[in-house]
Coordinates of C-alpha atoms and ligand atoms in Angstrom, one line a residue:
M3 CA -24.4 113.1 -165.7
D4 CA -22.2 110.7 -165.1
T5 CA -23.0 107.2 -166.8
T6 CA -19.9 105.3 -166.1
N7 CA -20.6 102.2 -163.6
N8 CA -19.7 103.7 -160.4
A9 CA -21.2 101.0 -158.6
K10 CA -19.0 98.5 -158.1
Q11 CA -20.4 95.1 -159.6
Q12 CA -21.5 93.1 -155.9
P13 CA -20.0 89.6 -155.8
C14 CA -22.8 87.2 -156.8
D15 CA -24.8 85.6 -154.3
C16 CA -26.3 83.6 -156.4
Q17 CA -29.1 85.0 -156.2
P18 CA -31.2 87.4 -158.8
K19 CA -31.5 90.7 -157.8
P20 CA -32.5 94.0 -158.5
A21 CA -30.4 96.3 -160.8
P22 CA -28.3 98.3 -158.8
E23 CA -29.1 101.2 -157.6
Y24 CA -27.0 104.9 -157.9
P25 CA -27.4 107.7 -156.0
N26 CA -30.0 110.0 -157.7
Q27 CA -29.9 108.1 -161.0
V28 CA -32.0 105.4 -162.2
T29 CA -31.8 102.6 -165.1
G30 CA -34.1 102.5 -167.9
M31 CA -35.7 99.5 -166.3
R32 CA -37.0 101.9 -163.6
V33 CA -37.9 104.4 -165.6
L34 CA -39.8 101.8 -167.7
A35 CA -41.7 100.2 -164.5
R36 CA -42.2 103.7 -163.2
A37 CA -43.9 104.7 -166.3
L38 CA -46.3 101.5 -166.9
K39 CA -47.5 102.5 -162.9
E40 CA -48.2 106.0 -163.9
I41 CA -50.5 104.7 -167.0
G42 CA -52.1 102.6 -164.5
I43 CA -50.7 99.4 -165.6
D44 CA -50.7 97.1 -162.2
T45 CA -50.5 93.6 -163.7
M46 CA -47.7 92.1 -165.9
Y47 CA -47.7 88.5 -167.6
G48 CA -44.2 87.1 -168.5
L49 CA -41.5 84.8 -168.4
V50 CA -37.9 86.2 -167.7
G51 CA -34.2 85.8 -168.6
I52 CA -31.8 87.7 -170.2
P53 CA -32.1 91.3 -170.8
V54 CA -35.7 91.6 -168.5
T55 CA -35.2 89.7 -165.4
E56 CA -33.8 92.5 -163.1
F57 CA -36.6 94.7 -164.6
A58 CA -39.3 91.9 -163.4
Y59 CA -37.8 92.4 -159.9
I60 CA -37.8 96.4 -160.3
A61 CA -41.7 96.1 -161.6
Q62 CA -42.2 94.1 -158.6
G63 CA -40.5 96.1 -155.8
E64 CA -42.5 99.1 -157.2
G65 CA -45.8 97.3 -156.5
M66 CA -46.4 95.9 -159.3
K67 CA -48.0 91.8 -159.8
F68 CA -45.4 89.9 -161.9
V69 CA -47.1 86.6 -163.0
S70 CA -44.5 84.3 -164.2
F71 CA -45.4 81.6 -166.4
R72 CA -43.9 78.6 -168.2
H73 CA -44.7 79.8 -171.7
E74 CA -44.7 83.0 -173.2
Q75 CA -47.9 82.1 -175.6
Q76 CA -50.0 81.4 -172.6
A77 CA -48.5 84.7 -170.9
G78 CA -49.5 86.6 -173.7
M79 CA -53.1 85.1 -173.7
A80 CA -53.4 85.8 -170.1
A81 CA -52.4 89.5 -170.9
A82 CA -55.0 89.8 -173.9
T83 CA -57.9 88.2 -171.7
H84 CA -56.9 90.8 -168.8
G85 CA -56.8 93.6 -171.8
Y86 CA -60.1 92.4 -172.7
L87 CA -61.8 92.3 -169.2
T88 CA -60.5 95.3 -168.1
H89 CA -60.3 97.5 -170.8
T90 CA -56.8 98.2 -169.7
P91 CA -53.8 97.2 -171.9
G92 CA -52.7 94.0 -170.5
V93 CA -48.8 93.5 -170.5
L94 CA -46.6 90.8 -171.6
L95 CA -43.0 91.0 -171.1
T96 CA -40.9 88.4 -173.2
V97 CA -37.1 87.8 -173.9
S98 CA -35.2 88.3 -177.0
S99 CA -35.8 85.8 -180.0
L100 CA -37.7 82.7 -179.5
G101 CA -39.2 84.0 -176.4
F102 CA -40.4 87.1 -178.3
L103 CA -41.8 85.0 -180.6
N104 CA -43.6 82.4 -178.6
G105 CA -45.3 85.7 -177.3
L106 CA -46.1 87.4 -180.7
T107 CA -48.4 84.5 -181.5
A108 CA -50.6 85.5 -178.6
T109 CA -50.2 89.8 -179.7
I110 CA -51.1 89.0 -182.9
N111 CA -53.9 86.9 -181.9
A112 CA -55.0 90.1 -179.4
T113 CA -54.7 92.1 -182.4
V114 CA -57.1 90.1 -184.7
N115 CA -59.7 89.5 -181.6
C116 CA -59.5 93.8 -181.1
Y117 CA -58.2 92.7 -177.3
P118 CA -56.0 95.5 -176.3
M119 CA -52.3 94.2 -175.1
I120 CA -48.9 95.6 -175.3
Q121 CA -45.9 93.0 -175.4
I122 CA -42.5 94.6 -173.7
S123 CA -39.5 92.5 -175.1
G124 CA -36.2 93.3 -174.5
S125 CA -33.4 92.6 -177.6
S126 CA -30.2 92.5 -178.2
E127 CA -28.1 95.2 -179.2
R128 CA -28.9 97.1 -182.3
E129 CA -25.5 96.8 -184.0
P130 CA -24.4 92.9 -184.4
I131 CA -28.3 92.7 -185.1
D132 CA -27.8 95.2 -187.8
L133 CA -24.8 93.7 -189.5
D134 CA -26.2 90.0 -189.0
Q135 CA -23.0 89.1 -186.8
G136 CA -24.4 86.5 -184.6
T137 CA -25.3 87.9 -180.9
Y138 CA -26.9 86.5 -178.5
E139 CA -30.3 86.0 -179.0
G140 CA -29.8 88.3 -182.0
L141 CA -33.2 88.9 -184.0
D142 CA -34.8 91.9 -185.8
Q143 CA -37.5 91.8 -183.7
L144 CA -39.2 95.1 -184.5
N145 CA -39.2 94.2 -188.1
V146 CA -40.4 90.8 -187.3
A147 CA -43.4 92.3 -185.4
K148 CA -44.5 94.9 -187.8
G149 CA -47.3 94.3 -189.9
L150 CA -48.3 91.7 -187.9
V151 CA -49.7 93.7 -185.0
K152 CA -51.5 96.9 -184.5
A153 CA -48.5 98.9 -184.0
A154 CA -44.9 98.5 -183.2
Y155 CA -42.2 100.8 -181.6
R156 CA -38.5 100.7 -180.2
V157 CA -37.2 102.6 -177.5
N158 CA -33.5 103.5 -177.3
R159 CA -32.8 106.3 -174.2
P160 CA -34.2 106.0 -170.8
E161 CA -35.9 109.4 -171.2
D162 CA -38.2 108.6 -174.1
I163 CA -39.6 105.6 -172.3
P164 CA -42.7 107.5 -170.5
I165 CA -43.7 108.8 -174.1
A166 CA -43.2 105.3 -175.4
V167 CA -44.8 103.4 -173.3
A168 CA -48.2 106.5 -174.2
R169 CA -48.0 105.6 -177.4
A170 CA -48.1 102.0 -177.1
Y171 CA -51.5 102.4 -174.0
R172 CA -52.9 104.7 -177.3
A173 CA -52.1 102.1 -180.1
A174 CA -53.5 99.6 -177.8
M175 CA -56.7 100.9 -176.5
D176 CA -57.3 103.9 -179.1
G177 CA -59.9 103.0 -182.1
R178 CA -59.9 99.1 -182.7
P179 CA -57.9 97.6 -179.8
G180 CA -55.2 95.6 -180.6
G181 CA -51.8 94.2 -179.9
V182 CA -49.0 96.5 -179.8
Y183 CA -45.1 95.5 -179.7
L184 CA -42.4 97.8 -178.0
D185 CA -39.1 96.9 -178.2
V186 CA -36.7 97.7 -175.6
P187 CA -32.9 96.7 -176.5
T188 CA -30.6 95.8 -173.9
P189 CA -28.2 98.9 -173.7
C190 CA -31.6 101.1 -173.0
L191 CA -32.8 98.9 -169.8
G192 CA -29.2 99.3 -168.4
A193 CA -28.4 102.9 -169.3
V194 CA -28.3 105.2 -166.5
I195 CA -29.9 108.7 -166.4
D196 CA -30.1 111.2 -163.3
A197 CA -33.7 110.3 -161.3
D198 CA -34.8 114.2 -161.6
V199 CA -34.7 113.3 -165.6
M200 CA -37.1 110.6 -165.1
E201 CA -39.4 112.5 -162.7
K202 CA -39.5 115.1 -165.4
A203 CA -40.0 112.6 -168.6
L204 CA -42.9 111.0 -166.6
F205 CA -46.6 112.4 -167.2
K206 CA -50.1 111.7 -166.8
M207 CA -52.1 111.4 -170.1
V208 CA -54.9 113.5 -171.1
D209 CA -57.6 111.6 -172.1
P210 CA -56.0 108.4 -172.5
I211 CA -59.2 106.9 -174.4
P212 CA -61.0 109.8 -176.0
A213 CA -64.8 109.4 -176.9
M214 CA -65.3 108.9 -180.4
I215 CA -68.7 110.4 -181.3
P216 CA -70.8 109.6 -184.5
S217 CA -72.2 111.6 -186.9
P218 CA -75.7 112.5 -186.0
E219 CA -76.7 111.9 -189.7
S220 CA -75.5 108.9 -188.8
V221 CA -77.6 108.3 -186.2
D222 CA -80.8 109.3 -187.6
R223 CA -80.3 106.7 -190.8
A224 CA -79.9 103.9 -188.6
L225 CA -82.7 104.5 -186.3
A226 CA -84.8 105.2 -189.7
L227 CA -84.1 102.4 -191.0
L228 CA -84.2 100.2 -187.8
A229 CA -87.6 102.0 -187.0
S230 CA -89.1 100.8 -190.6
A231 CA -87.3 96.8 -190.4
K232 CA -90.2 94.4 -190.1
K233 CA -88.1 91.8 -189.1
P234 CA -85.0 93.1 -187.2
C235 CA -82.4 91.9 -185.5
I236 CA -79.9 93.5 -182.5
L237 CA -76.5 91.4 -183.3
L238 CA -74.3 91.5 -180.4
G239 CA -70.4 91.1 -180.7
K240 CA -67.6 90.7 -178.3
G241 CA -66.8 94.4 -179.2
A242 CA -70.2 95.1 -177.3
A243 CA -68.9 93.2 -174.6
Y244 CA -65.5 94.6 -174.2
A245 CA -67.2 97.9 -174.1
Q246 CA -68.6 97.8 -170.8
I247 CA -71.7 99.3 -171.3
D248 CA -73.7 97.0 -170.1
D249 CA -76.8 98.9 -169.2
K250 CA -77.1 100.9 -171.9
I251 CA -77.3 97.4 -174.3
K252 CA -80.2 96.5 -171.9
Q253 CA -81.7 100.0 -172.6
L254 CA -81.1 99.9 -176.7
V255 CA -82.6 95.9 -176.7
E256 CA -85.4 96.6 -174.2
K257 CA -86.4 100.2 -175.4
T258 CA -86.7 98.7 -178.7
G259 CA -88.3 95.3 -178.0
I260 CA -86.5 93.6 -181.1
P261 CA -84.7 89.9 -180.9
F262 CA -81.1 90.2 -180.2
Y263 CA -78.4 87.6 -181.1
P264 CA -75.3 87.2 -179.3
M265 CA -71.9 86.3 -181.1
S266 CA -70.1 83.7 -179.0
M267 CA -68.1 85.8 -176.4
A268 CA -71.5 88.1 -176.2
K269 CA -73.2 85.6 -174.4
G270 CA -74.5 86.9 -170.9
L271 CA -74.1 90.4 -172.1
M272 CA -78.0 90.0 -172.2
P273 CA -79.1 86.9 -170.5
D274 CA -79.3 83.6 -172.9
N275 CA -82.9 83.4 -171.5
H276 CA -84.0 86.8 -172.0
P277 CA -87.5 87.0 -173.6
Q278 CA -85.7 88.5 -176.3
S279 CA -83.3 86.0 -176.5
A280 CA -83.2 84.7 -180.9
I281 CA -80.0 82.8 -179.8
S282 CA -81.1 79.4 -180.6
C283 CA -82.8 81.0 -183.9
R284 CA -79.4 82.1 -186.1
S285 CA -80.7 80.1 -189.5
E286 CA -84.1 81.7 -189.0
I287 CA -82.2 85.1 -188.5
I288 CA -80.0 85.1 -191.1
E289 CA -82.4 83.9 -193.6
Q290 CA -85.2 86.0 -192.9
A291 CA -84.1 88.8 -191.2
D292 CA -84.6 92.1 -193.4
V293 CA -82.4 94.8 -190.7
V294 CA -79.7 93.3 -188.9
M295 CA -78.0 95.7 -186.6
L296 CA -74.2 94.9 -186.1
V297 CA -73.3 96.2 -182.6
G298 CA -69.6 95.2 -182.0
A299 CA -69.3 92.6 -184.2
R300 CA -67.8 91.9 -187.7
L301 CA -69.0 90.2 -190.6
N302 CA -66.6 88.1 -190.5
W303 CA -66.1 84.2 -191.5
L304 CA -68.1 83.6 -188.7
L305 CA -71.0 85.0 -190.2
S306 CA -70.5 83.9 -193.6
R307 CA -68.8 87.5 -194.6
G308 CA -72.8 88.5 -195.2
H309 CA -73.1 86.3 -197.8
G310 CA -74.2 82.6 -197.8
K311 CA -77.9 82.3 -196.7
W312 CA -78.4 85.7 -195.6
N313 CA -81.7 87.4 -196.9
P314 CA -80.4 89.0 -200.1
N315 CA -82.8 91.4 -199.4
G316 CA -81.7 92.3 -195.9
K317 CA -79.8 95.4 -194.6
F318 CA -77.0 96.3 -192.2
I319 CA -76.8 98.6 -189.6
Q320 CA -73.4 98.6 -188.0
L321 CA -72.0 100.5 -185.1
E322 CA -68.1 100.2 -185.1
I323 CA -65.4 101.9 -183.9
D324 CA -63.3 101.1 -187.4
P325 CA -64.5 103.0 -190.3
M326 CA -62.6 100.6 -192.4
E327 CA -64.5 97.9 -191.2
I328 CA -67.1 99.4 -192.8
D329 CA -68.5 97.7 -196.2
C330 CA -65.9 94.9 -195.8
N331 CA -68.3 92.5 -197.0
R332 CA -71.1 93.6 -197.6
P333 CA -72.6 97.0 -198.4
I334 CA -73.7 98.8 -195.1
A335 CA -76.9 100.8 -195.5
A336 CA -76.3 102.7 -192.1
P337 CA -73.0 103.1 -190.8
V338 CA -72.7 104.4 -187.6
V339 CA -68.8 105.2 -186.8
G340 CA -68.1 106.1 -183.2
D341 CA -66.8 104.3 -179.6
L342 CA -70.0 102.0 -178.8
E343 CA -70.7 103.9 -175.7
S344 CA -71.5 107.3 -177.5
S345 CA -73.3 105.7 -180.7
I346 CA -75.6 104.1 -178.3
D347 CA -76.1 107.3 -176.0
A348 CA -76.8 108.9 -179.5
I349 CA -79.4 105.9 -180.8
L350 CA -80.7 106.2 -177.2
A351 CA -81.4 109.8 -176.8
K352 CA -83.3 109.6 -180.4
L353 CA -85.0 106.6 -180.0
P354 CA -88.5 108.3 -179.1
N355 CA -88.3 110.0 -182.2
Y356 CA -88.8 106.8 -184.0
K357 CA -91.8 104.1 -183.9
M358 CA -90.8 100.7 -184.6
Q359 CA -92.4 98.9 -186.8
M360 CA -91.3 95.2 -186.4
D361 CA -93.9 92.9 -187.1
P362 CA -95.9 91.9 -183.7
T363 CA -95.4 88.1 -185.2
W364 CA -91.7 88.2 -185.3
L365 CA -90.8 87.5 -181.9
P366 CA -93.2 85.4 -181.3
T367 CA -92.6 83.5 -183.8
L368 CA -88.7 83.3 -182.8
Q369 CA -90.2 82.3 -179.1
E370 CA -91.6 79.1 -180.3
I371 CA -88.4 78.3 -182.3
T372 CA -86.6 78.8 -179.3
K373 CA -88.9 76.6 -176.6
K374 CA -88.6 74.2 -179.7
K375 CA -84.7 74.5 -179.9
N376 CA -84.6 74.3 -176.4
A377 CA -86.7 71.0 -176.1
G378 CA -84.2 69.4 -178.6
L379 CA -81.4 70.5 -176.7
A380 CA -82.8 69.4 -173.3
A381 CA -83.2 65.8 -175.4
K382 CA -79.6 66.2 -176.2
L383 CA -78.3 66.5 -172.5
A384 CA -80.8 63.7 -170.8
P385 CA -79.2 60.6 -171.4
Q386 CA -76.8 60.1 -168.6
T387 CA -74.5 57.8 -171.2
V388 CA -71.7 56.3 -169.8
P389 CA -68.7 56.3 -171.2
M390 CA -69.8 59.9 -171.2
D391 CA -69.9 61.7 -174.5
H392 CA -69.7 65.3 -174.7
W393 CA -73.4 65.8 -173.6
S394 CA -73.8 64.0 -171.0
A395 CA -70.6 65.5 -170.0
L396 CA -71.9 68.7 -170.3
S397 CA -75.2 67.6 -168.7
A398 CA -73.3 67.9 -165.6
C399 CA -71.2 71.0 -166.0
K400 CA -74.5 73.1 -166.8
K401 CA -75.7 72.5 -163.6
V402 CA -72.5 73.7 -161.7
I403 CA -72.3 76.3 -163.8
E404 CA -75.4 78.0 -164.7
A405 CA -75.8 77.4 -160.6
N406 CA -72.9 80.0 -160.1
P407 CA -73.4 82.9 -162.6
D408 CA -70.0 84.6 -161.1
I409 CA -67.7 82.1 -162.6
I410 CA -65.8 83.1 -166.2
L411 CA -66.0 80.1 -168.5
V412 CA -63.0 79.8 -170.7
N413 CA -63.4 77.2 -173.2
E414 CA -61.6 75.7 -176.3
G415 CA -61.5 72.6 -178.5
A416 CA -63.7 71.4 -181.9
N417 CA -66.6 69.7 -180.0
T418 CA -65.6 70.7 -176.7
L419 CA -66.0 74.2 -178.0
D420 CA -69.2 74.2 -180.0
D421 CA -71.1 71.7 -177.5
T422 CA -70.4 73.9 -174.6
R423 CA -71.3 76.8 -176.1
D424 CA -74.9 75.6 -176.8
A425 CA -75.3 73.5 -173.9
I426 CA -74.4 76.1 -171.0
D427 CA -76.5 79.3 -170.6
M428 CA -74.3 82.8 -169.6
S429 CA -76.2 85.2 -167.6
L430 CA -73.5 87.9 -167.0
P431 CA -71.5 89.9 -169.6
R432 CA -67.8 89.0 -170.1
H433 CA -68.2 85.1 -168.9
R434 CA -67.7 83.2 -171.8
I435 CA -63.8 83.5 -173.2
D436 CA -63.1 81.4 -176.1
C437 CA -60.5 80.6 -179.2
A438 CA -62.6 83.4 -181.0
T439 CA -62.2 85.0 -184.3
W440 CA -59.1 83.3 -185.2
A441 CA -60.1 80.0 -183.4
I442 CA -56.7 78.7 -182.5
M443 CA -56.2 76.2 -179.8
G444 CA -53.9 77.0 -177.1
M445 CA -55.5 79.8 -175.2
G446 CA -56.6 77.9 -172.5
M447 CA -54.3 78.2 -169.7
G448 CA -53.3 81.7 -170.2
S449 CA -57.0 83.1 -171.1
A450 CA -57.9 81.1 -167.2
I451 CA -55.3 82.8 -165.6
G452 CA -55.8 86.2 -167.2
A453 CA -59.7 86.0 -166.3
A454 CA -58.3 84.9 -162.4
V455 CA -55.7 87.4 -162.0
S456 CA -58.0 90.2 -163.7
T457 CA -61.3 90.0 -161.5
G458 CA -60.8 88.1 -159.3
S459 CA -63.4 85.5 -159.9
R460 CA -63.1 81.8 -160.1
V461 CA -63.1 80.7 -163.6
V462 CA -64.1 76.9 -165.2
A463 CA -62.1 75.9 -168.4
I464 CA -63.4 73.4 -170.4
E465 CA -61.1 71.7 -173.0
G466 CA -60.8 69.6 -175.6
D467 CA -57.9 66.9 -174.3
S468 CA -56.2 68.0 -177.6
A469 CA -56.8 71.8 -176.8
F470 CA -55.5 71.2 -173.3
G471 CA -52.1 70.0 -174.4
F472 CA -51.1 73.2 -176.3
S473 CA -51.1 75.2 -172.7
G474 CA -51.3 72.5 -170.4
M475 CA -48.0 73.2 -168.9
D476 CA -49.2 76.6 -167.5
F477 CA -51.8 74.6 -165.3
S478 CA -48.8 74.8 -162.8
T479 CA -48.8 78.3 -162.8
I480 CA -52.5 78.5 -161.9
C481 CA -50.9 75.9 -158.6
R482 CA -48.2 78.6 -158.2
F483 CA -50.2 81.6 -158.1
K484 CA -53.0 79.7 -156.0
L485 CA -56.2 80.6 -158.6
P486 CA -59.6 79.8 -158.4
V487 CA -59.2 78.0 -161.8
T488 CA -61.1 74.8 -162.0
V489 CA -59.9 72.7 -165.2
V490 CA -62.1 70.2 -166.7
I491 CA -60.6 67.9 -169.5
F492 CA -63.0 66.3 -172.2
N493 CA -60.7 63.1 -172.8
N494 CA -61.9 61.6 -176.0
G495 CA -58.7 60.5 -177.1
G496 CA -58.1 62.7 -180.1
I497 CA -58.5 65.8 -182.1
Y498 CA -62.4 65.5 -182.6
N499 CA -62.5 62.2 -181.2
G500 CA -60.0 59.2 -180.5
I501 CA -61.0 56.6 -183.5
G502 CA -58.7 57.7 -186.4
K503 CA -57.6 54.8 -188.2
P504 CA -53.9 54.6 -189.0
L505 CA -53.4 54.1 -193.4
D506 CA -52.9 50.6 -194.1
N507 CA -48.8 51.7 -195.1
T508 CA -47.9 52.7 -191.6
T509 CA -48.1 51.4 -187.8
D510 CA -47.8 54.9 -186.4
P511 CA -51.2 56.6 -184.6
A512 CA -53.4 58.3 -187.1
P513 CA -53.0 62.2 -187.2
T514 CA -56.2 62.8 -184.9
T515 CA -55.2 60.2 -182.2
L516 CA -53.9 61.2 -178.7
D517 CA -54.1 59.4 -175.6
I518 CA -57.8 58.1 -174.2
N519 CA -56.0 56.8 -171.5
A520 CA -53.8 59.5 -170.4
R521 CA -54.6 60.3 -166.7
Y522 CA -54.4 64.1 -166.9
D523 CA -55.3 64.1 -163.3
K524 CA -51.7 63.3 -162.3
L525 CA -50.5 66.0 -164.3
G526 CA -52.6 68.3 -161.7
D527 CA -50.9 65.6 -158.8
A528 CA -47.6 66.9 -159.8
F529 CA -48.6 70.4 -159.1
G530 CA -50.4 70.3 -155.8
A531 CA -54.1 70.6 -157.1
K532 CA -57.4 69.1 -156.6
T533 CA -57.1 66.6 -158.8
Y534 CA -60.2 63.8 -159.9
Y535 CA -60.9 61.4 -162.5
V536 CA -64.3 61.1 -163.5
T537 CA -66.3 58.7 -165.6
T538 CA -69.9 59.5 -164.8
P539 CA -72.3 62.8 -165.1
A540 CA -73.0 62.0 -161.2
Q541 CA -69.2 62.0 -160.7
L542 CA -68.4 64.9 -162.7
E543 CA -71.2 67.2 -161.1
Q544 CA -70.0 66.2 -157.6
A545 CA -66.2 67.0 -158.8
L546 CA -66.9 70.2 -160.3
T547 CA -69.1 71.6 -157.3
E548 CA -66.3 70.6 -155.0
A549 CA -63.9 72.1 -156.9
V550 CA -65.3 75.5 -157.5
A551 CA -66.5 75.7 -154.0
S552 CA -62.7 74.8 -153.2
R553 CA -61.6 78.1 -154.8
E554 CA -58.4 76.3 -155.5
P555 CA -56.7 75.1 -158.5
A556 CA -58.4 71.8 -159.6
L557 CA -58.1 69.5 -162.3
I558 CA -60.9 67.5 -163.5
D559 CA -59.7 64.4 -165.7
V560 CA -63.5 63.9 -167.4
Q561 CA -63.4 60.4 -169.3
L562 CA -65.0 60.4 -172.7
A563 CA -65.6 57.5 -174.9
N564 CA -63.5 57.3 -177.5
D565 CA -66.0 57.8 -180.4
A566 CA -68.0 60.8 -178.8
G567 CA -67.4 63.5 -181.3
K568 CA -67.2 64.3 -184.5
E569 CA -64.7 65.5 -187.3
S570 CA -64.3 69.3 -187.0
G571 CA -67.2 69.7 -184.4
H572 CA -69.7 72.1 -186.2
I573 CA -67.6 73.4 -188.9
G574 CA -66.6 70.3 -191.2
Y575 CA -68.0 72.4 -193.9
L576 CA -64.7 73.9 -194.3
N577 CA -62.9 71.3 -194.6
P578 CA -61.5 70.6 -198.3
A579 CA -63.1 66.9 -198.5
A580 CA -66.2 68.7 -197.6
L581 CA -65.6 70.9 -200.7
V582 CA -64.4 68.4 -203.4
D583 CA -66.2 65.1 -201.9
I584 CA -62.5 63.2 -201.4
T585 CA -62.7 60.4 -199.4
V586 CA -59.3 58.3 -198.2
Ligands
LIG13 P1 -67.5 88.8 -182.5 O1 -66.5 88.0 -183.0 O2 -68.5 88.9 -181.2 O3 -68.3 88.9 -183.8 P2 -65.9 90.7 -183.8 O4 -64.1 90.6 -182.7 O5 -65.7 90.5 -184.8 O6 -66.8 90.2 -182.4 O7 -66.1 92.2 -183.7 C1 -65.9 93.2 -182.8 C2 -65.9 94.8 -183.5 O8 -66.2 95.5 -182.7 C3 -64.7 94.7 -184.2 O9 -65.1 95.0 -185.4 C4 -64.2 96.1 -183.3 O10 -63.7 96.9 -184.2 C5 -65.0 96.9 -182.6 N1 -64.7 97.2 -181.5 C6 -64.1 97.1 -180.5 N2 -64.4 98.3 -179.2 C7 -65.3 99.0 -179.6 C8 -65.8 100.4 -179.3 N3 -65.4 100.5 -177.9 N4 -67.0 100.5 -179.9 C9 -67.2 100.3 -181.1 N5 -67.0 99.3 -181.7 C10 -65.6 98.7 -181.1
LIG14 C1 -53.0 76.6 -183.1 C2 -56.6 72.6 -185.6 C3 -58.7 72.7 -184.2 S1 -59.8 71.9 -182.9 C4 -58.3 71.1 -182.5 C5 -57.3 71.2 -183.2 C6 -56.0 70.6 -182.9 C7 -58.6 70.1 -181.4 C8 -59.9 69.7 -181.3 O1 -59.4 68.3 -180.4 P1 -60.1 68.7 -178.8 O2 -61.9 68.9 -178.9 O3 -59.3 69.7 -178.2 O4 -59.8 67.3 -178.0 P2 -62.6 67.5 -179.2 O5 -64.1 67.6 -178.4 O6 -63.3 67.6 -180.5 O7 -62.1 66.4 -179.2 N1 -53.2 73.9 -184.3 C9 -53.9 75.8 -183.7 N2 -55.4 76.0 -183.9 C10 -56.3 75.1 -184.6 N3 -57.5 75.4 -184.5 C11 -55.5 73.7 -184.8 C12 -53.9 73.5 -184.7 C13 -57.6 72.2 -184.6
LIG15 MG1 -60.6 65.5 -177.9

């Protein structure tokens, strides 16, 4: 094989162009594109520059969709959401150093949330990095990523790329899903090999996502405990939504007759208004349930780590793919370790052997409480306050989104997050995506784009004004790709609200204060979106109805009062001031 550069450099025509083609030879870039295609990757999200620009062109040439972003973190959020919604790894492409780091935050977030994704980053040649000699965009990226993501690999030779890609795929998908980093140094991207060497190296993975069957004993133990419960509950997490076994979950819930409680992103897996829904009975479940069956959900901070007010005599069954999650915060009386599909299949098969002994008053009691709580919620939503607060604005959003259940709802903020989650019922699985386990701001535009691209569905992103600021520039990506996404910004002028007072010794704005008079709709105008500025619930309802019907990029600036919203939304109790009663 002749590896000298036998194709003469073409004179620059000032256009980025695909890498030079050699007769019967290919570069590492083409091997990478082909290997990704071979494992079924049809979309990449990213931001190009040296050394990955030509690779993106080659991938496009191979028929892959490349969604180009304004910031790598957003491209990564899109890839993660793609992974979550499609049960295949989302792929993020970044340049070296800062591009890699910008994207890495999303890959780590994907790992925390158990979303499968692969970040592929170009990196500088090894020698000057290892000697710290100051090369272009030099950073020891593999070592930075290791320990923060589920797995991290580097590939140095084009002929190893198919194996590297398969390894990254399995690491992202198998067991607990997560974010994987694949480092591809410039010399590997540019190295030339014979085309037939590439063809021989490409391969189809056999059984890429193997079933993990739970032991029959664990299934019997779990069923015996569930059947003995007087006040049981099935607690659904986003792992259950991710597993895409919606009909089996429905059978589990309906055949047992047990009330269910969905975590935020599991809303819609079973309709929120299902007769067995205990979504409004969180505290009753926590305080009274004697057996809680966790289905793809972790006993982490979102569930007080199983401590706090949980019934001290309550017991847990946990259906979980990762054995290390078991006994992580509370003893688990009946762990069922396996993939959810296999575990629920096994449970459904044996269910007729067990008679549920649930107290016949338990579900009706929860249904009564639900009725009261629903009336309370309706009372919060009823006043059509102007200037609007979160609730009056949400009364309008609720009507439009619930009337269009195909819409995927993306949601971040503090009050904007908490109140939207409570106000808007979901009726379809995987139609709610939010800032999730890490409670991070800055997933909005990326997740909206990943959701729209990977499903073709309409998306509405309800964003606090602060939350929107983290990812706002990628609204332009929504416009460039003409995606059916409507961004709704609740502008209350700040983080939590806009009434923060600066201390006496400064004339600077208070730390929580942003821009109550900002006209976010004009940002939309800059990129040719449909835009609206609304000050009443009726205007908001009309604007949102029109925007989602158009299936075009749209941005609605919702003017709230600057005193709408409280500090930290529903989780103010986590502030240090709440612990030690500090007042400034
Ligand atoms: P939530 O925030 O909704 O409670 P979490 O992200 O905390 O959900 O928990 C999801 C859990 O689901 C994780 O522990 C993850 O390992 C698990 N999980 C993900 N996919 C599967 C699967 N296919 N089978 C079983 N468990 C899964
Ligand atoms: C990456 C801290 C939590 S919630 C929030 C911030 C900055 C914004 C709340 O204001 P918003 O919503 O969006 O206007 P609302 O309706 O309450 O006014 N940096 C990151 N993540 C987090 N979570 C923060 C900061 C935070
Ligand atoms: Mg705000």
